[in-house]
Amino acid sequence: MQAVILVGGEGTRLRPLTSTVPKPVVPLVDRPFIAYMLEWLRQHGIEDVIMSCGFLASGVRNVLGDGSAFGIRLRFVEEPDPRGTAGALKFAESMLDERFLMLNGDVLTDIDLTAQIAQHEATGARATLALVPVEDPTAYGLVHLREDRSVVDFVEKPSSDQIDTNLISAGAYVLEREVLELVPPDRNVSIEREVWPLLIGNGLYGYPSESYWMDIGTPARYLQGTFDIIEGNVHTALAERLGKGYLAIAPDCRIDGRVIPPAVVQRGVTVAADAHVGSLVVLGQGVTVGAGSTVERSVVLSGADIGAGCTLRDCIVAAGCRIGDGTHITGGAVLGEGVTVGAQNIVTHGARIFPGVTLPDGALRF
C-alpha cells in the first residue's frame, strides 16, 4: 500500500527554525522530524511513500534520499505552485494505486493505521478519516459520526456552545483512487472544504482513536513533542535507545556535570563541571555546556556553545548558536541557526531571534 505525505508548507509558524531548514527535516530529538512518520508507516507495512513538496523541496530530498535508510521506497513530487491539500494530491495522481493513505506531514502520532485500513475495508468506505480527541477543539473542526462511524457533518472552529464532541481530524486518511475524480486539476483545492462535503452520506467514514497525536507546527508544540518522545508518551523507534532509564548519552561525551533523565545527549557533547542538564533536555552533536550552567526543558541543536553561568529553560537553540556567559534564555524563546548572544543578556517571553543575528553583551533584557 502507498502513502502520500503533504509537506509543501513553508513552516512559518515554526520560524526561525524553518528559516534555513525545511520543516520536514528540522531535527526532532535525534533525527529529522519526518523520519518519525516514515518509521510509523513502515511499522504498518507501508513501503511505498510519495512526498508532495513545495518550499525548499531539494533540501528535503537531499536529507532523506531514496528512503532506503528507512526501509521504504521514497519518491518526490514538487508542486509548481501552492495547490491546497486536494490539489497537491491530484498533482501526484499518476503515481497512485487504487487505494492509498494521505497524510499531513506536520503530525507526530502513533495511530494504528492497520486498524484504520481494516475498518475502511470492512465498511466499504471511499474515504476514512482518522479522528482523535483534543481537550480544546475550538481551533479545529469537529467531526460528528453516526453509530456505524459514517460522517454526519463537520463544524469548523466551533464556539464553546457548539462543542458536543471532541473528535477532530488527525490528518491521516485512507482513500480510494476514485476520490480523485472529485478534484479538479491544476488549481488550489482543499480536500477538507471541497471534497469531504461531497462524500458525506456517500462513503465518508471516521476512525476514532485514542492514540497520541500532536501537530508540532509551533515552537511550543515542537518542545512538547520532544518531551513526549523522550518520556515515551508516544511510541517511536527511539524508545529502545532510551531504555527504562529514559536516558541516552553517547559514549564519546565528556560529562563532568550532571545529566538528569529524561534526556538525550548526542555525540561529542561536553558538559562542564557544576553544570546541570535535565530533565527534559536534548543536546545535539558537539554541544558545549559551560561550567555552572543549567539547561532544563530545552532543545539545544548541534554545535551550539553555551557559556558559563547560563540558564536555559523552556527554549529552543538552533544549530551553531553561541551564548555568552551569564545569559538567560527562557520562557519559550527560540534562537535561529548561527545566532550569537553575548554575555549577560536575557531573552524570554517567546522572543524569536532569526538566523545570523548577533547581540552584543548586555544588549537585551527582554
Short mmCIF file of C-alpha atoms in Angstrom, two decimals:
data_model
loop_
_atom_site.label_atom_id
_atom_site.label_comp_id
_atom_site.label_asym_id
_atom_site.label_seq_id
_atom_site.Cartn_x
_atom_site.Cartn_y
_atom_site.Cartn_z
CA MET A 1 0.00 0.00 0.00
CA GLN A 2 1.11 3.55 -0.72
CA ALA A 3 1.15 6.75 1.30
CA VAL A 4 1.27 10.36 0.14
CA ILE A 5 2.69 12.83 2.69
CA LEU A 6 1.93 16.52 2.19
CA VAL A 7 4.94 18.63 3.18
CA GLY A 8 4.51 21.65 0.91
CA GLY A 9 4.13 24.35 3.56
CA GLU A 10 6.79 26.89 4.45
CA GLY A 11 6.60 26.22 8.19
CA THR A 12 6.05 29.88 9.00
CA ARG A 13 4.69 29.13 12.49
CA LEU A 14 7.91 27.33 13.39
CA ARG A 15 10.29 30.09 12.35
CA PRO A 16 13.16 30.77 12.92
CA LEU A 17 13.85 27.01 12.98
CA THR A 18 12.44 26.73 9.46
CA SER A 19 14.12 29.87 8.10
CA THR A 20 17.12 27.84 6.91
CA VAL A 21 15.89 24.23 7.18
CA PRO A 22 12.78 22.74 5.52
CA LYS A 23 10.21 21.84 8.17
CA PRO A 24 10.14 18.08 7.37
CA VAL A 25 13.85 17.76 8.17
CA VAL A 26 14.05 20.04 11.20
CA PRO A 27 15.80 17.89 13.84
CA LEU A 28 13.45 16.37 16.42
CA VAL A 29 15.40 14.71 19.23
CA ASP A 30 17.92 12.68 17.18
CA ARG A 31 16.51 12.56 13.64
CA PRO A 32 14.66 14.64 11.04
CA PHE A 33 11.06 15.21 12.11
CA ILE A 34 9.58 13.42 9.09
CA ALA A 35 11.61 10.30 9.95
CA TYR A 36 9.13 9.56 12.74
CA MET A 37 6.33 9.43 10.18
CA LEU A 38 8.32 7.24 7.80
CA GLU A 39 9.16 4.81 10.62
CA TRP A 40 5.50 4.79 11.72
CA LEU A 41 4.38 3.95 8.18
CA ARG A 42 6.96 1.19 7.88
CA GLN A 43 5.68 -0.38 11.11
CA HIS A 44 2.27 -0.71 9.43
CA GLY A 45 3.64 -2.28 6.27
CA ILE A 46 3.66 0.86 4.10
CA GLU A 47 6.78 0.68 1.96
CA ASP A 48 5.98 3.00 -0.97
CA VAL A 49 5.86 6.67 0.04
CA ILE A 50 5.36 9.74 -2.15
CA MET A 51 6.31 13.07 -0.64
CA SER A 52 4.47 16.08 -2.05
CA CYS A 53 6.83 19.02 -1.62
CA GLY A 54 6.85 22.72 -2.26
CA PHE A 55 9.07 25.05 -0.23
CA LEU A 56 12.79 24.05 -0.14
CA ALA A 57 12.00 20.69 -1.75
CA SER A 58 15.61 19.96 -2.69
CA GLY A 59 16.64 20.26 0.95
CA VAL A 60 14.12 17.57 1.91
CA ARG A 61 15.31 15.26 -0.88
CA ASN A 62 18.97 15.78 -0.01
CA VAL A 63 18.42 14.70 3.60
CA LEU A 64 16.05 11.77 3.05
CA GLY A 65 17.41 10.33 -0.20
CA ASP A 66 15.56 7.41 -1.74
CA GLY A 67 14.15 6.12 1.54
CA SER A 68 16.40 3.06 1.76
CA ALA A 69 17.67 4.17 5.18
CA PHE A 70 14.09 3.78 6.42
CA GLY A 71 13.35 0.53 4.62
CA ILE A 72 10.95 2.16 2.16
CA ARG A 73 10.78 3.42 -1.40
CA LEU A 74 10.61 7.22 -1.28
CA ARG A 75 9.68 9.40 -4.24
CA PHE A 76 9.10 13.14 -4.53
CA VAL A 77 6.74 15.39 -6.45
CA GLU A 78 7.05 19.18 -6.43
CA GLU A 79 4.01 21.40 -6.88
CA PRO A 80 4.66 24.17 -9.43
CA ASP A 81 2.53 26.45 -7.22
CA PRO A 82 0.55 26.01 -3.97
CA ARG A 83 -2.46 23.83 -4.75
CA GLY A 84 -4.01 23.06 -1.38
CA THR A 85 -4.43 19.64 0.19
CA ALA A 86 -6.53 18.09 -2.59
CA GLY A 87 -4.70 19.90 -5.37
CA ALA A 88 -1.38 18.53 -4.18
CA LEU A 89 -2.87 15.04 -4.13
CA LYS A 90 -4.23 15.48 -7.66
CA PHE A 91 -0.78 16.53 -8.86
CA ALA A 92 0.55 13.13 -7.72
CA GLU A 93 -2.33 11.21 -9.32
CA SER A 94 -0.26 9.41 -11.97
CA MET A 95 1.80 7.72 -9.22
CA LEU A 96 -1.11 6.44 -7.13
CA ASP A 97 -2.64 2.98 -6.83
CA GLU A 98 -6.30 2.08 -6.29
CA ARG A 99 -6.08 2.61 -2.51
CA PHE A 100 -3.60 4.76 -0.59
CA LEU A 101 -3.01 6.78 2.55
CA MET A 102 -2.90 10.58 2.56
CA LEU A 103 -1.09 12.17 5.50
CA ASN A 104 -0.49 15.66 6.85
CA GLY A 105 3.28 15.98 7.27
CA ASP A 106 3.05 18.23 10.35
CA VAL A 107 1.86 15.49 12.67
CA LEU A 108 3.55 13.33 15.29
CA THR A 109 1.35 10.33 16.06
CA ASP A 110 1.21 6.59 16.69
CA ILE A 111 -2.34 5.96 15.41
CA ASP A 112 -2.98 2.31 14.50
CA LEU A 113 -3.05 2.61 10.71
CA THR A 114 -3.53 -1.14 10.33
CA ALA A 115 -6.81 -0.95 12.26
CA GLN A 116 -7.89 2.14 10.32
CA ILE A 117 -7.31 0.36 7.00
CA ALA A 118 -9.18 -2.71 8.27
CA GLN A 119 -12.21 -0.59 9.17
CA HIS A 120 -12.06 1.12 5.77
CA GLU A 121 -12.24 -2.25 4.05
CA ALA A 122 -14.99 -3.58 6.34
CA THR A 123 -17.29 -0.59 5.74
CA GLY A 124 -16.65 -0.36 2.01
CA ALA A 125 -15.70 3.29 2.51
CA ARG A 126 -14.45 5.62 -0.18
CA ALA A 127 -12.58 7.66 2.44
CA THR A 128 -11.84 7.00 6.11
CA LEU A 129 -10.56 9.82 8.31
CA ALA A 130 -8.57 9.10 11.46
CA LEU A 131 -10.09 11.08 14.34
CA VAL A 132 -8.58 11.96 17.72
CA PRO A 133 -9.97 13.69 20.81
CA VAL A 134 -8.50 17.02 21.91
CA GLU A 135 -9.06 18.98 25.11
CA ASP A 136 -9.87 22.25 23.31
CA PRO A 137 -11.40 21.69 19.86
CA THR A 138 -12.19 25.38 19.21
CA ALA A 139 -9.12 25.77 16.98
CA TYR A 140 -10.06 22.73 14.88
CA GLY A 141 -13.05 21.28 13.07
CA LEU A 142 -15.34 18.90 14.92
CA VAL A 143 -16.44 15.69 13.20
CA HIS A 144 -19.80 14.10 14.02
CA LEU A 145 -20.34 10.38 13.39
CA ARG A 146 -23.29 8.02 13.25
CA GLU A 147 -23.21 4.74 15.14
CA ASP A 148 -21.82 2.99 12.05
CA ARG A 149 -18.99 5.59 12.03
CA SER A 150 -20.17 7.28 8.84
CA VAL A 151 -19.62 11.05 8.93
CA VAL A 152 -22.68 13.22 9.58
CA ASP A 153 -21.10 16.66 9.31
CA PHE A 154 -18.20 18.96 10.21
CA VAL A 155 -18.24 22.04 12.44
CA GLU A 156 -15.30 24.30 11.63
CA LYS A 157 -13.68 26.10 14.60
CA PRO A 158 -16.73 25.74 16.85
CA SER A 159 -17.72 28.21 19.56
CA SER A 160 -17.92 26.85 23.09
CA ASP A 161 -21.70 26.36 22.87
CA GLN A 162 -21.30 24.23 19.71
CA ILE A 163 -18.95 21.68 21.29
CA ASP A 164 -20.78 18.39 21.73
CA THR A 165 -17.85 16.14 20.77
CA ASN A 166 -14.08 16.48 21.00
CA LEU A 167 -13.20 14.45 17.91
CA ILE A 168 -11.17 16.23 15.24
CA SER A 169 -9.49 15.08 12.05
CA ALA A 170 -5.99 13.74 12.67
CA GLY A 171 -4.76 14.37 9.11
CA ALA A 172 -4.47 10.65 8.24
CA TYR A 173 -6.83 9.39 5.55
CA VAL A 174 -7.41 6.08 3.75
CA LEU A 175 -8.66 6.88 0.24
CA GLU A 176 -9.91 5.04 -2.79
CA ARG A 177 -8.49 6.33 -6.06
CA GLU A 178 -11.98 7.25 -7.28
CA VAL A 179 -11.97 10.16 -4.81
CA LEU A 180 -9.51 11.91 -7.14
CA GLU A 181 -12.34 12.23 -9.70
CA LEU A 182 -13.90 14.83 -7.38
CA VAL A 183 -10.78 17.04 -7.54
CA PRO A 184 -10.50 19.48 -10.47
CA PRO A 185 -6.96 19.60 -11.91
CA ASP A 186 -4.43 22.43 -11.98
CA ARG A 187 -5.85 24.61 -9.23
CA ASN A 188 -5.86 25.10 -5.48
CA VAL A 189 -8.38 22.70 -3.91
CA SER A 190 -9.00 21.95 -0.22
CA ILE A 191 -9.87 18.32 0.48
CA GLU A 192 -11.40 19.36 3.80
CA ARG A 193 -13.68 22.09 2.43
CA GLU A 194 -14.38 20.97 -1.13
CA VAL A 195 -14.13 17.18 -1.23
CA TRP A 196 -15.33 15.83 2.12
CA PRO A 197 -18.74 17.61 1.87
CA LEU A 198 -19.34 15.79 -1.43
CA LEU A 199 -18.74 12.43 0.28
CA ILE A 200 -20.99 12.89 3.32
CA GLY A 201 -23.59 10.13 3.06
CA ASN A 202 -21.66 8.68 0.15
CA GLY A 203 -18.80 6.66 1.61
CA LEU A 204 -17.13 9.00 4.11
CA TYR A 205 -16.29 7.38 7.46
CA GLY A 206 -14.35 8.24 10.60
CA TYR A 207 -11.98 6.05 12.58
CA PRO A 208 -11.90 7.29 16.21
CA SER A 209 -8.61 6.65 18.00
CA GLU A 210 -7.28 7.33 21.48
CA SER A 211 -3.68 7.26 20.22
CA TYR A 212 -1.12 10.02 20.72
CA TRP A 213 -1.45 12.91 18.25
CA MET A 214 0.14 16.33 18.00
CA ASP A 215 0.56 18.97 15.33
CA ILE A 216 4.08 20.22 16.07
CA GLY A 217 3.88 23.30 13.86
CA THR A 218 4.74 25.83 16.58
CA PRO A 219 7.76 26.15 18.91
CA ALA A 220 5.65 25.30 21.97
CA ARG A 221 4.34 22.13 20.32
CA TYR A 222 7.80 21.28 18.99
CA LEU A 223 9.07 21.34 22.57
CA GLN A 224 6.10 19.35 23.86
CA GLY A 225 6.55 16.78 21.10
CA THR A 226 10.21 16.46 22.07
CA PHE A 227 9.31 15.92 25.71
CA ASP A 228 6.64 13.35 24.80
CA ILE A 229 9.13 11.39 22.69
CA ILE A 230 11.81 11.21 25.37
CA GLU A 231 9.24 10.44 28.09
CA GLY A 232 7.78 7.64 25.99
CA ASN A 233 4.30 9.18 25.77
CA VAL A 234 4.30 8.47 22.02
CA HIS A 235 5.55 5.17 20.65
CA THR A 236 8.66 5.77 18.49
CA ALA A 237 11.78 3.93 17.40
CA LEU A 238 13.74 5.98 19.94
CA ALA A 239 12.23 4.09 22.89
CA GLU A 240 14.75 1.23 22.68
CA ARG A 241 17.69 3.63 22.74
CA LEU A 242 16.34 5.47 25.79
CA GLY A 243 15.59 2.28 27.70
CA LYS A 244 13.84 2.10 31.05
CA GLY A 245 16.00 4.88 32.44
CA TYR A 246 14.81 7.36 29.78
CA LEU A 247 18.40 8.46 29.27
CA ALA A 248 20.64 8.20 26.21
CA ILE A 249 24.20 9.58 26.40
CA ALA A 250 26.58 8.91 23.50
CA PRO A 251 29.75 7.08 24.63
CA ASP A 252 32.18 9.79 23.48
CA CYS A 253 30.63 12.59 25.56
CA ARG A 254 32.52 14.28 28.37
CA ILE A 255 30.13 14.74 31.28
CA ASP A 256 31.71 16.47 34.28
CA GLY A 257 28.39 17.94 35.46
CA ARG A 258 25.03 16.22 35.99
CA VAL A 259 22.52 14.90 33.43
CA ILE A 260 19.03 14.15 34.76
CA PRO A 261 16.61 11.98 32.75
CA PRO A 262 14.61 12.07 30.60
CA ALA A 263 17.37 13.37 28.35
CA VAL A 264 19.19 12.66 25.10
CA VAL A 265 22.84 13.69 24.79
CA GLN A 266 24.34 13.09 21.36
CA ARG A 267 27.89 12.52 20.14
CA GLY A 268 30.73 14.83 21.13
CA VAL A 269 28.85 16.78 23.81
CA THR A 270 30.78 18.38 26.68
CA VAL A 271 29.06 19.24 29.96
CA ALA A 272 31.44 21.14 32.24
CA ALA A 273 31.80 20.84 36.00
CA ASP A 274 28.88 22.07 38.12
CA ALA A 275 26.63 22.27 35.04
CA HIS A 276 23.14 20.80 35.34
CA VAL A 277 21.38 19.30 32.30
CA GLY A 278 17.81 17.98 32.51
CA SER A 279 15.27 16.89 32.97
CA LEU A 280 13.56 17.01 29.56
CA VAL A 281 16.59 18.09 27.55
CA VAL A 282 18.04 17.22 24.15
CA LEU A 283 21.64 18.23 23.39
CA GLY A 284 22.66 17.80 19.75
CA GLN A 285 26.03 16.69 18.44
CA GLY A 286 29.02 18.69 19.62
CA VAL A 287 27.12 20.93 22.03
CA THR A 288 29.17 22.51 24.83
CA VAL A 289 27.62 23.47 28.18
CA GLY A 290 29.81 25.75 30.28
CA ALA A 291 30.63 25.50 33.95
CA GLY A 292 27.76 26.20 36.32
CA SER A 293 25.15 26.48 33.57
CA THR A 294 21.65 25.00 33.83
CA VAL A 295 19.70 23.58 30.88
CA GLU A 296 16.16 22.37 31.61
CA ARG A 297 13.12 21.60 29.41
CA SER A 298 15.02 22.70 26.32
CA VAL A 299 16.41 21.63 22.96
CA VAL A 300 19.93 22.69 22.01
CA LEU A 301 20.87 21.64 18.47
CA SER A 302 24.21 20.59 17.04
CA GLY A 303 27.34 22.65 17.55
CA ALA A 304 25.82 25.20 19.92
CA ASP A 305 28.14 26.63 22.57
CA ILE A 306 26.67 27.68 25.92
CA GLY A 307 28.94 29.76 28.13
CA ALA A 308 29.45 29.60 31.88
CA GLY A 309 26.76 30.50 34.38
CA CYS A 310 23.92 30.48 31.85
CA THR A 311 20.30 29.43 32.33
CA LEU A 312 18.36 27.82 29.51
CA ARG A 313 14.80 26.83 30.34
CA ASP A 314 11.78 26.17 28.08
CA CYS A 315 13.67 27.29 24.99
CA ILE A 316 14.98 26.11 21.62
CA VAL A 317 18.53 26.89 20.49
CA ALA A 318 19.26 26.07 16.84
CA ALA A 319 22.49 24.73 15.40
CA GLY A 320 25.69 26.70 15.68
CA CYS A 321 24.49 29.28 18.22
CA ARG A 322 26.88 30.95 20.66
CA ILE A 323 25.60 32.06 24.07
CA GLY A 324 27.83 34.21 26.26
CA ASP A 325 28.49 33.81 29.96
CA GLY A 326 25.69 34.64 32.39
CA THR A 327 22.97 34.81 29.74
CA HIS A 328 19.42 33.58 30.38
CA ILE A 329 17.29 32.10 27.58
CA THR A 330 13.84 31.21 28.95
CA GLY A 331 10.08 31.46 28.51
CA GLY A 332 9.66 29.88 25.09
CA ALA A 333 12.43 31.87 23.37
CA VAL A 334 13.80 30.47 20.09
CA LEU A 335 17.24 31.22 18.64
CA GLY A 336 17.68 30.59 14.91
CA GLU A 337 20.70 28.97 13.31
CA GLY A 338 24.05 30.66 13.93
CA VAL A 339 22.75 33.31 16.35
CA THR A 340 25.29 34.82 18.73
CA VAL A 341 24.07 36.19 22.04
CA GLY A 342 26.71 37.97 24.08
CA ALA A 343 27.23 37.77 27.83
CA GLN A 344 24.70 38.96 30.41
CA ASN A 345 21.66 39.03 28.11
CA ILE A 346 18.08 38.00 28.99
CA VAL A 347 15.97 36.54 26.16
CA THR A 348 12.49 35.44 27.23
CA HIS A 349 8.71 35.88 26.69
CA GLY A 350 8.68 33.87 23.48
CA ALA A 351 11.24 36.05 21.71
CA ARG A 352 12.40 34.73 18.33
CA ILE A 353 15.85 35.70 17.07
CA PHE A 354 16.39 34.96 13.41
CA PRO A 355 19.43 33.22 11.87
CA GLY A 356 22.77 35.00 11.87
CA VAL A 357 21.80 37.81 14.29
CA THR A 358 24.45 38.94 16.81
CA LEU A 359 23.53 40.55 20.11
CA PRO A 360 26.37 42.32 21.96
CA ASP A 361 26.99 41.82 25.68
CA GLY A 362 24.10 43.12 27.79
CA ALA A 363 22.10 44.25 24.74
CA LEU A 364 18.79 42.60 25.55
CA ARG A 365 16.84 42.32 28.80
CA PHE A 366 13.59 41.15 27.18
#
